[in-house]
Every structure is written in structure tokens, then in C-alpha cells.
């Protein structure tokens, strides 16, 4: 996605923003881009000095100026810049960066829906995009999978973060609007919200899926993690907007109380009877699931071609968000039978010669792993296998918990590697296995997947968890090609060849 050239006077970016002060240079300085990485600076760039966890942008001011920066945003510390370079300051540079980007790239789709929560963000966004698209509304989804939209609208839109840096987020939103995308759903991560990447962005609809342990290597505790997620509703949901909240979740209930007094519309979704949109029954079938739900006395029945109760809940959340965006209720719910699985989310890999079931899922938290295994257990008459690992340089506290979940819910547990990064993979595996001492450890990951698939019998199921859509494995400082689905497909193909002999 290549942004169009744009030129804006500095004064137009900082006018009426009392948190930003011009301390040197001219407010008529022309800005051609906003960047926080000095390596991407060129003539006319406003360089933003963010003090990060591993580096400080203030250390790269000279590099940015040499590359042609026309203005610098700092936290107020004394800096030296060449004559003619403007200096602006803000107490909270990261949040000011978001607001500056929102003004530099001001165009938006007419309908913006932000989705936050620990699990389900990607699925809700993609299901919502599909529902809009089925109604022939030009639509896009932004998040962990990159940007999904009609092929003729925007080219090549890969991102590496669930919620990208503000310059990427706002330039992408601007370009989608320019391409005629009228409806956009995006994932709002706790990191992105806490770091102010969404500062200055107003949303029409905000969706909360759930909250459970994740990212506690970064957030100090669950309360701080919840506060970060709640920012989408506190700061980004516009007055008069609609909040769609899963009130089966304890933190969803807390969010409902938190929003009391806000000038917004609040819709609840869940299996509890008091939910405005009540999921009355989810029954596994050979094709997927039978879904029954009610709203204001009306009862709806739909077949959906998805696996797992949690995915049915995600689909309903998306349908309610579509209704909140202006789609008639019958149309939004009526689209549910047409929904297609999301890549890396309960994604089937077909063709096992014995008819065994192989599923790829992104589950990388204790709750997500439990939900995926529960879903497969309900649909499996034979043995349930699981292959998973835990990421290195990330929350260590969830490793034994995930091991315990696996041993509680699966018959055969194989522990392997999942982006060990700079940690010793063997130590990560050992920490997981404190929760599942009867498991086996197999590495590298492709060997673990092959072993599980070849051990399966008819009526068995296998969950390959943790990486989902990812196409790389991070080992040490290297990023190597790796795709769970490709390994599974190749293994099944070899089994098919062997069975034909």
C-alpha cells in the first residue's frame, strides 16, 4: 500500500491541540510525511521521537535531520537541530503521534468498527467484512491478517502488528476511503490502545469479545490489561455510537458498568438470558453448527459452516455489529449461513486417508486453547490430539497453564516450539510440561505435526495450535519460513500416496 504524496503545513497539524507546543522554527513548515523510524525519513518528514522499550527516537534526531526531516516532535528535552528545522514538543509523544497522523491522513470510511478483546478479534472483523460484502457494501478488515478487501481496491497490504503504528494505521484508513471502501472493521490491540496508536480516531461501533490472560509480560496485571482494552470505548467510541459487548465474560460485565452514564447505545451478546441478543442453543452438526438466537421476542435459527461454540459467538458478535452499522437485522443474521472460515482460525486441513480431522488454530492463550479443544471434543468420537508450544520472550506465566489445559482436555499432548525467539526452546518446552508431565516433547515443529498426523486413527481429531495464519518461525534472531497448514497438507498428501500403494 503506497500512500499518495501529501503536503500539509505544520500549523494545520498542531492548531487547537493544546498538548503540542511549537518551540523552534516556523509553523508554516511544510510536512510531507509523519514517521517514527529515522530510516524511513526523507525530505519534508515530521520525525517523531518515541522513547521505546529498546531504543529512543531522540538518539536518532541527527540521522533524521540528515535525511531531510523538516520538523521534529520531542518530549521537551533539549535537542540540537539545524536551522530551519521546526521543533514541537508534547508530554506524551506517543499519543501526540497518533493525533498528528490522524490529521495528516484525515479520510476514513463512513462506518468504522473497532474490535478489541483477548480472543476473537480477527474472526469478528473478518466475519463482519464478509457480512458487509455479501450485502455488496464495499468493505475491508484490518488486523492480524493484514488488510482484506476487494482485490481491485487496494494492493499488497501486509502488516506485522495487530494494530500497526499510527502512520501505517491512518495512511491505510485514508487510502481505503480513497479507494471507495465505505465500511471498515479493524482490530484494536491492548498495545496499540495503550501506546496511543489510535489517538484521534473516532469509531461508530466498538466491540468487546472477552478478556483472559495474555501479554502480562507487558501489562503489569489484568487490571492494567483491561484498562488498555477499555480505551477503545473510553476514548475512541464517539458519542451516540454503539457498544457491542459479550456479557458472558466477567470483564464484559465490568465494561458495561464502566460505561454507565456514557451517551452511547449498549448492546449485549451472550448465552445468558439477559443478553439483548441471546444465543439460545449451539448444536454441532456434520456441516458445522446449528445456531438458535433471540432478540426482542424474535427467534432465529441458522446453520453455519463453522466449528466451535466460540466461533458461533464470534459470528453472532459480527452480525450484531453489522446491524449496528445500519444493516437490517434480517440481512445481518441472514448472512450467517454464508460465512466462510477465517484463515488460521479453526481452519480444517482435509484429506486424511482415514477420515481423521486436522484443525489449525491461532489459540495461544489458556482460554483460547481450552475453547478450541472443547469445540473439537464435542465433535470427536475418537482420540483428541493437540500440538502446541509457547512463544519465547513473552508471558512465561501462561506456559504451565496451557500445559494443564492441554492435559485436561486432550488424550495425546505433543509439546513443540512456537517462535522461541531468543529463549532456549528446550526450557520453554520444560516450563509448559510442568502443567502436562505426561506429554511428549517433539521438535522441530514440523516433526511434531507429522508425528501427530501419522498416529491418528479414524474418528480422531488433531488441533495444531498457536501459529494459525503465521508463515514464519522466529528462532534466535532469525525469521524462517514456516506454515502449519502447509506442513499438515504435505503430511496428509504423503499418507494418501502410501495408502494408495
XYZ file of C-alpha atoms in Angstrom:
501
model
C 0.000 0.000 0.000
C 1.765 3.166 -1.186
C 0.406 6.444 0.239
C -0.170 9.289 -2.164
C 2.078 12.328 -1.876
C 0.683 14.890 0.509
C 1.845 18.251 1.799
C 0.439 19.874 4.940
C 1.552 22.939 6.863
C 2.702 22.167 10.399
C 0.263 24.715 11.821
C -2.643 22.701 10.392
C -1.483 19.653 12.332
C -0.978 21.314 15.711
C -3.666 24.026 15.655
C -6.149 23.629 18.527
C -4.045 20.843 20.101
C -3.053 22.351 23.432
C -0.841 19.384 24.284
C 1.622 20.186 21.471
C 3.864 23.264 21.616
C 5.994 24.818 18.862
C 9.367 25.612 20.473
C 11.564 26.305 17.440
C 11.170 27.004 13.746
C 8.187 28.147 11.705
C 4.616 26.909 11.962
C 4.355 27.254 8.165
C 6.913 24.467 7.731
C 5.639 22.048 5.094
C 5.218 18.406 6.153
C 5.228 15.606 3.567
C 5.048 12.592 5.919
C 4.944 11.609 9.598
C 7.440 8.928 10.643
C 8.768 7.404 13.893
C 11.638 5.454 12.265
C 14.594 7.607 11.205
C 15.429 5.082 8.464
C 12.201 5.985 6.647
C 12.657 9.755 6.834
C 13.029 11.805 3.675
C 12.646 15.445 2.672
C 9.784 17.155 4.486
C 9.164 14.449 7.098
C 7.951 15.204 10.610
C 10.121 12.846 12.684
C 8.540 11.640 15.925
C 10.957 10.797 18.758
C 9.368 7.946 20.682
C 11.228 6.568 23.684
C 10.604 2.836 23.247
C 11.496 -0.264 25.214
C 14.750 -0.944 23.355
C 15.609 2.384 21.704
C 14.885 6.090 21.985
C 13.988 8.137 18.930
C 15.713 11.165 20.434
C 19.020 9.381 19.774
C 18.311 9.467 16.032
C 17.451 13.140 15.571
C 20.723 13.845 13.752
C 20.072 10.953 11.357
C 16.550 12.191 10.680
C 17.736 15.739 10.022
C 20.463 14.486 7.690
C 17.778 12.585 5.760
C 15.751 15.762 5.265
C 13.343 15.996 8.198
C 11.652 19.388 8.286
C 10.252 19.062 11.818
C 10.874 17.044 14.992
C 8.441 16.035 17.755
C 10.187 15.559 21.126
C 9.211 15.105 24.771
C 10.615 18.525 25.644
C 14.215 17.614 26.428
C 16.844 19.980 24.933
C 17.749 18.976 21.386
C 20.035 20.332 18.695
C 18.690 20.642 15.148
C 19.881 22.521 12.036
C 18.478 25.953 11.244
C 15.127 25.730 9.506
C 14.021 22.524 11.239
C 10.944 23.085 13.394
C 10.717 21.531 16.851
C 7.422 20.718 18.542
C 7.044 19.124 21.971
C 4.461 17.067 23.840
C 4.452 15.499 27.283
C 3.088 12.257 25.812
C 4.815 11.880 22.462
C 3.202 8.545 21.553
C -0.334 9.849 21.925
C 0.520 13.108 20.152
C 1.953 10.997 17.320
C -1.411 9.282 16.883
C -3.285 12.586 16.760
C -0.810 14.076 14.271
C -1.217 11.059 12.000
C -4.995 11.284 12.270
C -4.828 14.854 10.958
C -2.200 14.221 8.305
C -4.254 11.326 6.878
C -7.805 12.517 7.675
C -10.021 10.419 5.400
C -11.994 7.490 6.816
C -14.635 5.037 5.710
C -18.077 6.319 6.663
C -18.512 3.358 9.010
C -15.651 2.373 11.320
C -15.945 -0.580 13.690
C -13.194 -1.285 16.232
C -12.946 -4.745 17.789
C -10.980 -5.480 20.955
C -10.570 -8.406 23.354
C -8.074 -11.187 24.014
C -9.507 -13.777 21.635
C -11.768 -13.499 18.606
C -10.769 -10.094 17.226
C -9.611 -11.420 13.865
C -12.634 -13.676 13.412
C -15.154 -10.965 14.315
C -13.522 -8.465 11.943
C -13.364 -10.947 9.076
C -16.915 -12.235 9.601
C -18.135 -8.637 9.715
C -16.313 -7.873 6.469
C -17.902 -10.931 4.864
C -21.387 -9.886 6.018
C -20.907 -6.394 4.597
C -19.509 -7.800 1.375
C -22.462 -10.190 0.998
C -24.664 -7.099 1.054
C -22.419 -5.642 -1.703
C -21.177 -2.927 0.640
C -17.516 -2.090 -0.171
C -15.769 -3.381 2.943
C -12.371 -4.060 4.480
C -10.953 -5.750 7.577
C -7.638 -4.686 9.136
C -5.639 -6.569 11.727
C -3.506 -9.629 12.351
C -4.128 -10.957 8.828
C -3.199 -7.620 7.245
C -5.883 -5.910 5.186
C -8.614 -7.886 3.469
C -10.713 -6.057 0.897
C -11.818 -6.391 -2.740
C -8.781 -7.206 -4.885
C -9.420 -4.311 -7.236
C -9.396 -1.749 -4.427
C -6.033 -1.916 -2.664
C -2.922 -3.918 -3.455
C -0.472 -5.702 -1.178
C -1.488 -4.816 2.350
C 0.596 -6.903 4.751
C 1.142 -5.625 8.293
C 3.202 -7.159 11.097
C 1.226 -5.845 14.083
C -2.414 -6.430 15.040
C -2.772 -2.661 15.390
C 0.041 -1.110 13.322
C 1.975 2.053 14.112
C -0.145 5.187 13.816
C 1.388 6.261 10.496
C 0.519 2.894 8.940
C -2.935 2.701 10.514
C -4.061 6.162 9.444
C -2.463 6.098 5.994
C -4.178 2.751 5.340
C -7.533 4.085 6.531
C -7.040 7.121 4.314
C -6.240 5.005 1.268
C -9.147 2.632 1.864
C -11.512 5.598 1.973
C -9.950 6.986 -1.208
C -10.482 3.576 -2.856
C -14.200 3.713 -2.099
C -14.284 1.404 0.929
C -17.340 2.568 2.853
C -17.164 0.097 5.770
C -14.004 -0.875 7.675
C -13.558 -3.160 10.681
C -10.222 -3.168 12.498
C -8.595 -4.946 15.419
C -7.624 -2.794 18.397
C -4.854 -4.462 20.416
C -4.051 -3.601 24.020
C -0.553 -2.490 22.970
C -1.950 -0.260 20.237
C -4.510 1.308 22.569
C -2.089 1.809 25.476
C 0.580 3.296 23.213
C -1.823 5.791 21.661
C -1.689 4.445 18.108
C -5.443 5.064 17.827
C -5.367 8.556 19.359
C -7.560 10.869 17.325
C -9.585 8.059 15.740
C -13.335 8.038 16.277
C -15.307 4.828 15.765
C -19.023 4.377 15.159
C -19.190 0.923 16.739
C -16.900 -0.706 19.319
C -16.946 -4.455 20.006
C -15.605 -6.274 23.093
C -15.146 -10.043 22.692
C -13.627 -11.245 26.000
C -10.605 -10.835 28.258
C -8.297 -13.503 29.657
C -4.620 -13.862 30.477
C -2.269 -12.621 27.747
C 0.526 -10.071 27.367
C 1.275 -9.968 31.104
C 4.921 -9.714 30.125
C 3.973 -6.171 29.046
C 0.959 -5.210 31.171
C 1.672 -5.295 34.891
C -1.555 -7.131 35.766
C -5.041 -7.948 34.492
C -6.444 -4.619 35.685
C -3.953 -2.692 33.557
C -4.649 -5.031 30.639
C -8.396 -4.384 30.994
C -7.861 -0.620 31.224
C -5.932 -0.732 27.948
C -8.741 -2.607 26.186
C -11.370 -0.262 27.636
C -9.682 2.731 25.989
C -11.449 1.808 22.735
C -14.735 2.621 24.481
C -13.478 5.425 26.740
C -11.559 7.387 24.098
C -12.445 6.181 20.588
C -16.166 5.339 20.623
C -17.949 8.501 19.564
C -20.914 9.946 21.452
C -24.045 8.320 20.088
C -22.037 5.285 18.984
C -22.913 1.673 19.702
C -21.017 -0.657 22.046
C -21.418 -4.395 21.384
C -20.258 -6.360 24.433
C -20.033 -10.056 25.291
C -21.734 -10.089 28.674
C -20.969 -13.777 29.297
C -17.440 -12.547 30.055
C -16.662 -11.190 33.528
C -14.680 -8.294 32.088
C -17.518 -7.645 29.654
C -19.791 -7.141 32.653
C -17.197 -4.821 34.204
C -17.039 -2.824 30.978
C -20.829 -2.449 30.937
C -20.677 -0.911 34.431
C -17.763 1.290 33.406
C -19.744 2.728 30.507
C -22.752 3.704 32.627
C -23.532 7.357 32.012
C -21.870 7.496 28.599
C -24.004 8.921 25.784
C -23.850 5.692 23.791
C -26.082 2.752 22.875
C -25.105 -0.504 24.587
C -25.992 -3.909 23.122
C -25.115 -7.140 24.891
C -24.480 -10.526 23.278
C -24.228 -13.856 25.063
C -25.826 -17.086 26.184
C -27.213 -15.569 29.381
C -30.942 -14.832 29.268
C -30.491 -11.116 29.983
C -28.440 -10.582 26.808
C -30.092 -8.281 24.285
C -29.012 -10.759 21.617
C -29.326 -14.127 23.341
C -27.657 -17.214 21.897
C -30.115 -19.892 22.985
C -28.508 -23.001 21.533
C -25.460 -24.144 19.554
C -25.599 -27.729 18.300
C -22.742 -29.463 16.426
C -23.771 -30.966 13.080
C -21.936 -32.705 10.256
C -21.860 -29.444 8.268
C -20.843 -27.266 11.218
C -23.276 -25.857 13.769
C -26.987 -25.217 14.219
C -27.469 -21.836 15.846
C -30.538 -20.505 17.633
C -30.759 -16.943 18.959
C -33.378 -14.451 20.060
C -33.794 -10.685 20.081
C -36.798 -8.719 21.322
C -39.056 -11.745 21.174
C -37.954 -12.891 17.737
C -36.236 -16.274 17.467
C -33.824 -17.023 14.629
C -32.445 -20.405 13.529
C -29.415 -20.695 11.252
C -26.988 -23.377 10.091
C -23.406 -22.109 9.998
C -20.404 -23.836 8.421
C -18.059 -23.117 11.347
C -16.531 -25.215 14.128
C -16.726 -24.433 17.822
C -19.118 -22.665 20.140
C -16.702 -19.754 20.463
C -16.725 -19.220 16.694
C -20.522 -19.198 16.724
C -20.348 -16.450 19.371
C -17.828 -14.536 17.231
C -20.138 -14.846 14.220
C -23.103 -13.506 16.199
C -20.969 -10.623 17.509
C -20.138 -9.782 13.888
C -23.784 -9.975 12.817
C -24.812 -7.665 15.672
C -22.030 -5.241 14.692
C -23.356 -5.322 11.114
C -26.817 -4.479 12.450
C -25.255 -1.653 14.475
C -23.658 -0.362 11.268
C -27.063 0.114 9.649
C -27.814 -3.248 8.047
C -31.357 -4.602 8.538
C -31.461 -7.283 11.229
C -32.836 -9.948 8.894
C -29.986 -9.310 6.451
C -27.204 -9.333 9.047
C -28.423 -12.548 10.698
C -29.385 -13.990 7.323
C -25.743 -13.762 6.214
C -24.556 -16.163 8.937
C -25.055 -19.376 6.901
C -22.812 -17.939 4.166
C -19.819 -17.195 6.402
C -16.555 -18.905 5.482
C -13.842 -19.972 7.970
C -11.063 -17.481 8.645
C -7.509 -18.471 7.760
C -5.781 -19.939 10.804
C -8.964 -19.874 12.911
C -10.385 -23.394 13.327
C -9.179 -23.924 9.760
C -9.649 -27.509 8.532
C -6.986 -29.365 6.567
C -8.885 -32.021 4.659
C -7.897 -35.332 3.139
C -6.573 -37.588 5.900
C -6.918 -41.074 4.360
C -8.595 -42.446 7.500
C -11.018 -39.551 7.716
C -9.329 -38.097 10.799
C -9.851 -34.399 11.362
C -6.981 -31.865 11.361
C -7.586 -28.279 12.504
C -5.238 -25.260 12.514
C -5.966 -22.550 15.080
C -4.222 -19.458 16.414
C -5.051 -20.353 20.046
C -2.078 -19.091 22.065
C -3.656 -18.331 25.440
C -5.031 -20.743 28.066
C -8.639 -19.698 27.417
C -8.301 -19.883 23.637
C -6.674 -23.309 23.811
C -9.445 -24.549 26.111
C -12.149 -23.196 23.796
C -10.625 -24.806 20.708
C -10.142 -28.169 22.439
C -13.669 -28.064 23.873
C -15.009 -27.418 20.378
C -13.167 -30.390 18.920
C -14.019 -32.654 21.853
C -17.729 -32.057 21.196
C -17.258 -33.177 17.588
C -14.817 -36.085 18.155
C -15.790 -39.666 18.957
C -12.181 -40.913 18.943
C -8.982 -39.561 20.470
C -8.170 -35.864 20.614
C -4.569 -34.846 19.824
C -3.020 -31.412 20.341
C 0.313 -29.986 19.151
C 1.380 -26.612 20.549
C 4.168 -24.542 22.071
C 4.539 -21.105 23.662
C 6.300 -18.014 22.357
C 9.698 -17.011 23.658
C 10.346 -13.568 25.183
C 6.648 -13.433 26.102
C 4.470 -14.064 29.166
C 6.031 -17.062 30.932
C 3.216 -17.427 33.436
C 0.787 -18.884 30.926
C 3.040 -21.780 29.851
C 2.221 -24.250 32.626
C -1.411 -23.113 32.487
C -1.608 -24.036 28.812
C 0.015 -27.374 29.567
C -2.623 -28.038 32.221
C -5.422 -27.123 29.800
C -3.994 -29.486 27.192
C -3.657 -32.462 29.524
C -7.157 -31.869 30.945
C -8.847 -31.806 27.549
C -6.797 -33.892 25.091
C -5.885 -37.579 25.012
C -2.478 -37.036 23.412
C -0.393 -33.891 24.036
C 2.694 -33.088 21.966
C 4.730 -30.077 23.090
C 6.868 -28.348 20.485
C 8.244 -24.907 19.586
C 6.331 -21.737 18.675
C 8.532 -18.732 17.923
C 11.084 -19.345 20.711
C 12.886 -16.149 19.700
C 15.924 -15.591 21.946
C 14.919 -18.056 24.684
C 16.185 -21.634 24.864
C 13.403 -23.699 23.205
C 14.079 -26.662 25.497
C 13.485 -24.535 28.595
C 10.185 -23.264 27.180
C 9.065 -26.819 26.480
C 10.043 -27.854 30.009
C 8.037 -24.978 31.527
C 4.949 -25.998 29.537
C 5.385 -29.628 30.586
C 5.223 -28.759 34.280
C 1.494 -28.483 33.569
C 1.338 -31.662 31.456
C 4.009 -34.099 32.681
C 2.532 -36.979 30.661
C 3.012 -35.104 27.383
C 5.796 -35.787 24.902
C 8.150 -33.143 23.542
C 8.911 -33.277 19.821
C 10.931 -30.743 17.861
C 11.318 -29.112 15.453
C 7.679 -28.182 14.945
C 7.251 -29.884 11.567
C 8.296 -33.211 13.131
C 5.689 -32.759 15.863
C 2.938 -32.118 13.313
C 3.966 -35.090 11.189
C 4.114 -37.400 14.208
C 0.628 -36.416 15.356
C -0.968 -36.793 11.919
C 0.600 -40.194 11.275
C -0.518 -41.508 14.690
C -4.180 -40.651 14.132
C -6.909 -43.200 13.510
C -10.416 -42.902 12.117
C -12.680 -40.629 14.222
C -9.660 -38.866 15.813
C -9.098 -35.104 15.754
C -5.915 -33.030 15.929
C -5.596 -29.398 16.955
C -2.390 -27.712 15.756
C -2.442 -24.609 17.935
C -0.605 -21.342 18.386
C 0.527 -20.107 14.988
C -2.645 -20.177 12.917
C -2.160 -17.981 9.845
C 1.536 -17.291 10.522
C 4.026 -18.231 7.821
C 7.273 -17.849 9.788
C 9.046 -19.364 12.789
C 11.215 -16.993 14.860
C 14.286 -18.810 16.195
C 17.002 -16.748 17.835
C 17.284 -13.603 15.743
C 16.284 -15.400 12.542
C 12.856 -15.402 10.916
C 12.439 -18.615 8.941
C 9.616 -19.697 6.602
C 7.119 -21.987 8.311
C 3.430 -22.732 7.762
C 1.461 -25.174 9.948
C -1.170 -25.710 7.252
C 1.438 -26.421 4.569
C 3.188 -28.999 6.770
C -0.150 -30.648 7.544
C -1.197 -30.726 3.875
C 2.129 -32.214 2.785
C 1.982 -34.867 5.504
C -1.561 -35.831 4.539
C -0.580 -35.971 0.864
C 2.203 -38.451 1.687
C -0.219 -40.567 3.710
C -2.600 -40.577 0.754
C 0.196 -41.775 -1.533
C 1.162 -44.517 0.921
C -2.434 -45.689 1.310
C -2.837 -45.885 -2.473
C 0.120 -48.246 -2.844
